[in-house]
């Protein structure tokens, strides 16, 4: 595996595994009902269920049949799987980290000098990093770099050539960008007198 691919794998593996607690169906149904401003009577009528049945479901005193779940979903205007899916709002945790210029974590390879950004943020879905491109020829690479996910590249300074497995080489200058499937072989070299710098953002999911 190339050093650049290893960098991606390390980032994917960082952080403790996230354990999702089992969903309380009754609490979920009550939350959906209250979000619509409905009383028990209104929600039961909307779903075509008895008020007592809905009350027992919300209080965990009854395990609803699939038919009852379908009625609930139709009444609440959602799909059955959404009854068992925590709302997106619960996932909002206000995470943020700021990386000042030059304060990213340095990770050097023979062809690139990486500066990892937002390194302290665990379980990221994207890996952003700034790279100084030291390579000047394709021969300096140990084959293609390939890894799962998608990648976005933005040229900050200098001139580069982006080589990919299925396309002709592309010369790119400051302000140019590319978005590509990272499972496709790809390498970048500097073609300007100075080392070019680029911003890379790689998906980790």
PDB file of C-alpha atoms in Angstrom:
ATOM      1  CA  UNK A   1       0.000   0.000   0.000  1.00  0.00           C
ATOM      2  CA  UNK A   2       1.315   3.457  -0.820  1.00  0.00           C
ATOM      3  CA  UNK A   3       2.109   5.935   1.923  1.00  0.00           C
ATOM      4  CA  UNK A   4      -0.692   8.218   0.761  1.00  0.00           C
ATOM      5  CA  UNK A   5      -3.218   5.374   0.872  1.00  0.00           C
ATOM      6  CA  UNK A   6      -1.965   4.490   4.370  1.00  0.00           C
ATOM      7  CA  UNK A   7      -2.733   8.035   5.463  1.00  0.00           C
ATOM      8  CA  UNK A   8      -6.365   7.559   4.390  1.00  0.00           C
ATOM      9  CA  UNK A   9      -6.627   4.173   6.128  1.00  0.00           C
ATOM     10  CA  UNK A  10      -5.224   5.601   9.373  1.00  0.00           C
ATOM     11  CA  UNK A  11      -7.777   8.426   9.272  1.00  0.00           C
ATOM     12  CA  UNK A  12     -10.613   5.964   8.654  1.00  0.00           C
ATOM     13  CA  UNK A  13      -9.546   3.860  11.612  1.00  0.00           C
ATOM     14  CA  UNK A  14      -9.225   6.783  14.043  1.00  0.00           C
ATOM     15  CA  UNK A  15     -11.689   7.217  16.869  1.00  0.00           C
ATOM     16  CA  UNK A  16     -13.589   4.738  18.975  1.00  0.00           C
ATOM     17  CA  UNK A  17     -16.422   2.805  17.330  1.00  0.00           C
ATOM     18  CA  UNK A  18     -19.707   4.601  17.772  1.00  0.00           C
ATOM     19  CA  UNK A  19     -22.352   2.500  19.551  1.00  0.00           C
ATOM     20  CA  UNK A  20     -25.926   3.454  18.765  1.00  0.00           C
ATOM     21  CA  UNK A  21     -28.330   2.685  21.627  1.00  0.00           C
ATOM     22  CA  UNK A  22     -31.486   0.751  20.744  1.00  0.00           C
ATOM     23  CA  UNK A  23     -34.360   2.993  19.730  1.00  0.00           C
ATOM     24  CA  UNK A  24     -37.353   3.306  22.095  1.00  0.00           C
ATOM     25  CA  UNK A  25     -40.271   2.931  19.660  1.00  0.00           C
ATOM     26  CA  UNK A  26     -42.813   4.322  22.096  1.00  0.00           C
ATOM     27  CA  UNK A  27     -40.747   7.439  22.758  1.00  0.00           C
ATOM     28  CA  UNK A  28     -40.140   7.816  19.006  1.00  0.00           C
ATOM     29  CA  UNK A  29     -43.894   7.662  18.242  1.00  0.00           C
ATOM     30  CA  UNK A  30     -44.636  10.168  21.035  1.00  0.00           C
ATOM     31  CA  UNK A  31     -41.923  12.484  19.718  1.00  0.00           C
ATOM     32  CA  UNK A  32     -43.315  12.332  16.179  1.00  0.00           C
ATOM     33  CA  UNK A  33     -46.834  12.969  17.437  1.00  0.00           C
ATOM     34  CA  UNK A  34     -45.823  15.952  19.567  1.00  0.00           C
ATOM     35  CA  UNK A  35     -43.714  17.373  16.747  1.00  0.00           C
ATOM     36  CA  UNK A  36     -46.959  17.646  14.772  1.00  0.00           C
ATOM     37  CA  UNK A  37     -48.774  19.225  17.692  1.00  0.00           C
ATOM     38  CA  UNK A  38     -51.297  16.375  17.873  1.00  0.00           C
ATOM     39  CA  UNK A  39     -53.088  15.049  20.951  1.00  0.00           C
ATOM     40  CA  UNK A  40     -53.377  11.300  21.478  1.00  0.00           C
ATOM     41  CA  UNK A  41     -56.923  11.470  20.135  1.00  0.00           C
ATOM     42  CA  UNK A  42     -55.888  13.355  17.003  1.00  0.00           C
ATOM     43  CA  UNK A  43     -52.977  11.028  16.256  1.00  0.00           C
ATOM     44  CA  UNK A  44     -55.053   7.915  16.904  1.00  0.00           C
ATOM     45  CA  UNK A  45     -57.786   9.164  14.569  1.00  0.00           C
ATOM     46  CA  UNK A  46     -55.196  10.057  11.913  1.00  0.00           C
ATOM     47  CA  UNK A  47     -53.714   6.552  12.126  1.00  0.00           C
ATOM     48  CA  UNK A  48     -57.022   4.727  12.403  1.00  0.00           C
ATOM     49  CA  UNK A  49     -56.130   3.267  15.812  1.00  0.00           C
ATOM     50  CA  UNK A  50     -57.919   3.301  19.145  1.00  0.00           C
ATOM     51  CA  UNK A  51     -56.690   5.974  21.544  1.00  0.00           C
ATOM     52  CA  UNK A  52     -55.944   3.293  24.151  1.00  0.00           C
ATOM     53  CA  UNK A  53     -53.869   1.333  21.639  1.00  0.00           C
ATOM     54  CA  UNK A  54     -51.746   4.334  20.754  1.00  0.00           C
ATOM     55  CA  UNK A  55     -51.308   5.185  24.434  1.00  0.00           C
ATOM     56  CA  UNK A  56     -50.065   1.650  25.173  1.00  0.00           C
ATOM     57  CA  UNK A  57     -47.616   1.818  22.246  1.00  0.00           C
ATOM     58  CA  UNK A  58     -46.213   5.152  23.438  1.00  0.00           C
ATOM     59  CA  UNK A  59     -45.815   3.854  26.987  1.00  0.00           C
ATOM     60  CA  UNK A  60     -44.146   0.609  25.940  1.00  0.00           C
ATOM     61  CA  UNK A  61     -47.072  -1.492  27.180  1.00  0.00           C
ATOM     62  CA  UNK A  62     -47.758  -3.033  23.777  1.00  0.00           C
ATOM     63  CA  UNK A  63     -45.657  -4.276  20.886  1.00  0.00           C
ATOM     64  CA  UNK A  64     -47.539  -3.134  17.786  1.00  0.00           C
ATOM     65  CA  UNK A  65     -48.240  -5.532  14.945  1.00  0.00           C
ATOM     66  CA  UNK A  66     -46.871  -4.756  11.502  1.00  0.00           C
ATOM     67  CA  UNK A  67     -50.380  -3.652  10.459  1.00  0.00           C
ATOM     68  CA  UNK A  68     -50.458  -1.201  13.351  1.00  0.00           C
ATOM     69  CA  UNK A  69     -46.993   0.072  12.391  1.00  0.00           C
ATOM     70  CA  UNK A  70     -48.181   0.634   8.818  1.00  0.00           C
ATOM     71  CA  UNK A  71     -51.204   2.568  10.072  1.00  0.00           C
ATOM     72  CA  UNK A  72     -48.977   4.665  12.337  1.00  0.00           C
ATOM     73  CA  UNK A  73     -46.575   5.438   9.499  1.00  0.00           C
ATOM     74  CA  UNK A  74     -49.410   6.414   7.133  1.00  0.00           C
ATOM     75  CA  UNK A  75     -51.036   8.562   9.820  1.00  0.00           C
ATOM     76  CA  UNK A  76     -47.747  10.322  10.595  1.00  0.00           C
ATOM     77  CA  UNK A  77     -46.977  10.638   6.851  1.00  0.00           C
ATOM     78  CA  UNK A  78     -43.663   8.807   7.088  1.00  0.00           C
ATOM     79  CA  UNK A  79     -42.352   5.381   6.042  1.00  0.00           C
ATOM     80  CA  UNK A  80     -42.277   2.403   8.426  1.00  0.00           C
ATOM     81  CA  UNK A  81     -38.418   2.427   8.600  1.00  0.00           C
ATOM     82  CA  UNK A  82     -38.556   6.073   9.733  1.00  0.00           C
ATOM     83  CA  UNK A  83     -40.393   4.947  12.857  1.00  0.00           C
ATOM     84  CA  UNK A  84     -37.185   3.161  13.842  1.00  0.00           C
ATOM     85  CA  UNK A  85     -34.762   5.861  12.668  1.00  0.00           C
ATOM     86  CA  UNK A  86     -33.615   8.541  15.136  1.00  0.00           C
ATOM     87  CA  UNK A  87     -34.310  12.049  13.832  1.00  0.00           C
ATOM     88  CA  UNK A  88     -31.431  13.813  12.098  1.00  0.00           C
ATOM     89  CA  UNK A  89     -31.611  16.621  14.667  1.00  0.00           C
ATOM     90  CA  UNK A  90     -30.346  14.216  17.341  1.00  0.00           C
ATOM     91  CA  UNK A  91     -27.114  13.870  15.403  1.00  0.00           C
ATOM     92  CA  UNK A  92     -26.369  17.588  15.457  1.00  0.00           C
ATOM     93  CA  UNK A  93     -23.689  18.062  18.089  1.00  0.00           C
ATOM     94  CA  UNK A  94     -22.097  21.356  17.063  1.00  0.00           C
ATOM     95  CA  UNK A  95     -18.640  19.862  16.535  1.00  0.00           C
ATOM     96  CA  UNK A  96     -16.010  22.251  15.253  1.00  0.00           C
ATOM     97  CA  UNK A  97     -12.252  22.547  15.201  1.00  0.00           C
ATOM     98  CA  UNK A  98     -10.099  25.355  13.816  1.00  0.00           C
ATOM     99  CA  UNK A  99      -6.626  24.731  12.403  1.00  0.00           C
ATOM    100  CA  UNK A 100      -4.517  27.865  12.121  1.00  0.00           C
ATOM    101  CA  UNK A 101      -2.187  28.253   9.158  1.00  0.00           C
ATOM    102  CA  UNK A 102       0.912  26.102   9.580  1.00  0.00           C
ATOM    103  CA  UNK A 103      -0.431  24.324  12.671  1.00  0.00           C
ATOM    104  CA  UNK A 104      -1.646  21.143  10.989  1.00  0.00           C
ATOM    105  CA  UNK A 105      -0.004  17.806  11.767  1.00  0.00           C
ATOM    106  CA  UNK A 106       2.899  17.133   9.403  1.00  0.00           C
ATOM    107  CA  UNK A 107       3.066  13.758   7.622  1.00  0.00           C
ATOM    108  CA  UNK A 108       5.811  13.552   5.001  1.00  0.00           C
ATOM    109  CA  UNK A 109       6.232  10.934   2.266  1.00  0.00           C
ATOM    110  CA  UNK A 110       8.802  10.652  -0.513  1.00  0.00           C
ATOM    111  CA  UNK A 111       6.478  12.398  -2.969  1.00  0.00           C
ATOM    112  CA  UNK A 112       4.264  14.645  -0.824  1.00  0.00           C
ATOM    113  CA  UNK A 113       4.468  16.673   2.379  1.00  0.00           C
ATOM    114  CA  UNK A 114       1.028  16.480   3.993  1.00  0.00           C
ATOM    115  CA  UNK A 115      -0.357  18.842   6.611  1.00  0.00           C
ATOM    116  CA  UNK A 116      -3.409  17.206   8.192  1.00  0.00           C
ATOM    117  CA  UNK A 117      -6.198  19.657   9.021  1.00  0.00           C
ATOM    118  CA  UNK A 118      -8.802  19.189  11.776  1.00  0.00           C
ATOM    119  CA  UNK A 119      -6.759  16.220  13.017  1.00  0.00           C
ATOM    120  CA  UNK A 120      -8.156  16.368  16.565  1.00  0.00           C
ATOM    121  CA  UNK A 121     -11.721  15.839  15.361  1.00  0.00           C
ATOM    122  CA  UNK A 122     -12.505  12.137  15.709  1.00  0.00           C
ATOM    123  CA  UNK A 123     -14.790  10.033  13.505  1.00  0.00           C
ATOM    124  CA  UNK A 124     -14.682  12.530  10.641  1.00  0.00           C
ATOM    125  CA  UNK A 125     -16.498  11.791   7.389  1.00  0.00           C
ATOM    126  CA  UNK A 126     -13.939  13.807   5.413  1.00  0.00           C
ATOM    127  CA  UNK A 127     -10.171  14.045   5.642  1.00  0.00           C
ATOM    128  CA  UNK A 128      -8.928  17.536   4.682  1.00  0.00           C
ATOM    129  CA  UNK A 129      -5.218  18.094   4.213  1.00  0.00           C
ATOM    130  CA  UNK A 130      -2.833  20.509   2.544  1.00  0.00           C
ATOM    131  CA  UNK A 131      -0.046  18.950   0.502  1.00  0.00           C
ATOM    132  CA  UNK A 132       3.236  20.202  -0.894  1.00  0.00           C
ATOM    133  CA  UNK A 133       3.959  18.245  -4.060  1.00  0.00           C
ATOM    134  CA  UNK A 134       7.623  17.226  -4.135  1.00  0.00           C
ATOM    135  CA  UNK A 135       7.426  14.702  -6.985  1.00  0.00           C
ATOM    136  CA  UNK A 136       8.480  15.863 -10.446  1.00  0.00           C
ATOM    137  CA  UNK A 137       8.009  12.649 -12.417  1.00  0.00           C
ATOM    138  CA  UNK A 138       5.680   9.643 -12.338  1.00  0.00           C
ATOM    139  CA  UNK A 139       8.697   7.386 -11.853  1.00  0.00           C
ATOM    140  CA  UNK A 140       9.004   8.662  -8.275  1.00  0.00           C
ATOM    141  CA  UNK A 141       5.789   6.848  -7.324  1.00  0.00           C
ATOM    142  CA  UNK A 142       5.525   3.199  -6.399  1.00  0.00           C
ATOM    143  CA  UNK A 143       2.611   2.660  -8.788  1.00  0.00           C
ATOM    144  CA  UNK A 144      -0.817   4.298  -8.611  1.00  0.00           C
ATOM    145  CA  UNK A 145      -2.343   5.612  -5.421  1.00  0.00           C
ATOM    146  CA  UNK A 146      -5.786   4.026  -4.944  1.00  0.00           C
ATOM    147  CA  UNK A 147      -8.180   3.963  -2.005  1.00  0.00           C
ATOM    148  CA  UNK A 148     -11.909   3.851  -1.311  1.00  0.00           C
ATOM    149  CA  UNK A 149     -14.061   6.970  -1.423  1.00  0.00           C
ATOM    150  CA  UNK A 150     -14.088  10.138  -3.468  1.00  0.00           C
ATOM    151  CA  UNK A 151     -11.579  12.959  -3.509  1.00  0.00           C
ATOM    152  CA  UNK A 152     -11.549  16.693  -4.168  1.00  0.00           C
ATOM    153  CA  UNK A 153      -8.351  18.484  -5.174  1.00  0.00           C
ATOM    154  CA  UNK A 154      -7.856  22.266  -5.312  1.00  0.00           C
ATOM    155  CA  UNK A 155      -4.616  23.924  -6.470  1.00  0.00           C
ATOM    156  CA  UNK A 156      -3.414  26.589  -4.038  1.00  0.00           C
ATOM    157  CA  UNK A 157      -0.047  27.561  -5.565  1.00  0.00           C
ATOM    158  CA  UNK A 158       2.158  26.533  -8.464  1.00  0.00           C
ATOM    159  CA  UNK A 159       1.344  24.237 -11.363  1.00  0.00           C
ATOM    160  CA  UNK A 160       0.636  20.521 -11.187  1.00  0.00           C
ATOM    161  CA  UNK A 161      -0.161  17.670 -13.536  1.00  0.00           C
ATOM    162  CA  UNK A 162      -2.886  15.312 -12.357  1.00  0.00           C
ATOM    163  CA  UNK A 163      -2.394  11.787 -13.681  1.00  0.00           C
ATOM    164  CA  UNK A 164      -5.298   9.348 -13.512  1.00  0.00           C
ATOM    165  CA  UNK A 165      -5.712   5.765 -14.604  1.00  0.00           C
ATOM    166  CA  UNK A 166      -8.495   6.352 -17.133  1.00  0.00           C
ATOM    167  CA  UNK A 167      -7.947   9.923 -18.349  1.00  0.00           C
ATOM    168  CA  UNK A 168      -5.278  11.913 -20.109  1.00  0.00           C
ATOM    169  CA  UNK A 169      -2.948  13.912 -17.796  1.00  0.00           C
ATOM    170  CA  UNK A 170      -4.351  17.325 -16.896  1.00  0.00           C
ATOM    171  CA  UNK A 171      -2.263  20.434 -16.196  1.00  0.00           C
ATOM    172  CA  UNK A 172      -3.794  22.473 -13.370  1.00  0.00           C
ATOM    173  CA  UNK A 173      -2.963  25.897 -11.989  1.00  0.00           C
ATOM    174  CA  UNK A 174      -3.948  27.999  -8.977  1.00  0.00           C
ATOM    175  CA  UNK A 175      -7.728  27.982  -8.573  1.00  0.00           C
ATOM    176  CA  UNK A 176      -8.264  24.844 -10.679  1.00  0.00           C
ATOM    177  CA  UNK A 177      -9.971  21.878  -9.039  1.00  0.00           C
ATOM    178  CA  UNK A 178     -10.858  18.244  -9.708  1.00  0.00           C
ATOM    179  CA  UNK A 179     -13.299  15.793  -8.130  1.00  0.00           C
ATOM    180  CA  UNK A 180     -12.782  12.099  -8.831  1.00  0.00           C
ATOM    181  CA  UNK A 181     -13.302   8.511  -7.768  1.00  0.00           C
ATOM    182  CA  UNK A 182     -10.333   7.752  -5.509  1.00  0.00           C
ATOM    183  CA  UNK A 183     -10.463   4.025  -6.330  1.00  0.00           C
ATOM    184  CA  UNK A 184      -9.181   5.069  -9.759  1.00  0.00           C
ATOM    185  CA  UNK A 185      -5.381   5.230  -9.793  1.00  0.00           C
ATOM    186  CA  UNK A 186      -4.163   8.821  -9.366  1.00  0.00           C
ATOM    187  CA  UNK A 187      -0.908  10.685  -8.794  1.00  0.00           C
ATOM    188  CA  UNK A 188       0.098  14.357  -8.793  1.00  0.00           C
ATOM    189  CA  UNK A 189       3.434  15.949  -9.736  1.00  0.00           C
ATOM    190  CA  UNK A 190       4.664  19.549  -9.647  1.00  0.00           C
ATOM    191  CA  UNK A 191       5.565  21.048 -13.009  1.00  0.00           C
ATOM    192  CA  UNK A 192       6.344  24.561 -11.765  1.00  0.00           C
ATOM    193  CA  UNK A 193       9.838  25.532 -10.635  1.00  0.00           C
ATOM    194  CA  UNK A 194       8.694  25.590  -7.012  1.00  0.00           C
ATOM    195  CA  UNK A 195       6.805  22.813  -5.230  1.00  0.00           C
ATOM    196  CA  UNK A 196       3.088  23.275  -5.851  1.00  0.00           C
ATOM    197  CA  UNK A 197       0.647  23.192  -2.932  1.00  0.00           C
ATOM    198  CA  UNK A 198      -2.847  21.774  -3.079  1.00  0.00           C
ATOM    199  CA  UNK A 199      -5.818  21.219  -0.797  1.00  0.00           C
ATOM    200  CA  UNK A 200      -7.083  17.651  -0.775  1.00  0.00           C
ATOM    201  CA  UNK A 201     -10.369  16.526   0.797  1.00  0.00           C
ATOM    202  CA  UNK A 202     -10.996  12.784   0.884  1.00  0.00           C
ATOM    203  CA  UNK A 203     -14.248  11.103   1.916  1.00  0.00           C
ATOM    204  CA  UNK A 204     -13.890   8.553   4.714  1.00  0.00           C
ATOM    205  CA  UNK A 205     -17.270   6.826   4.357  1.00  0.00           C
TER     206      UNK A 205
END
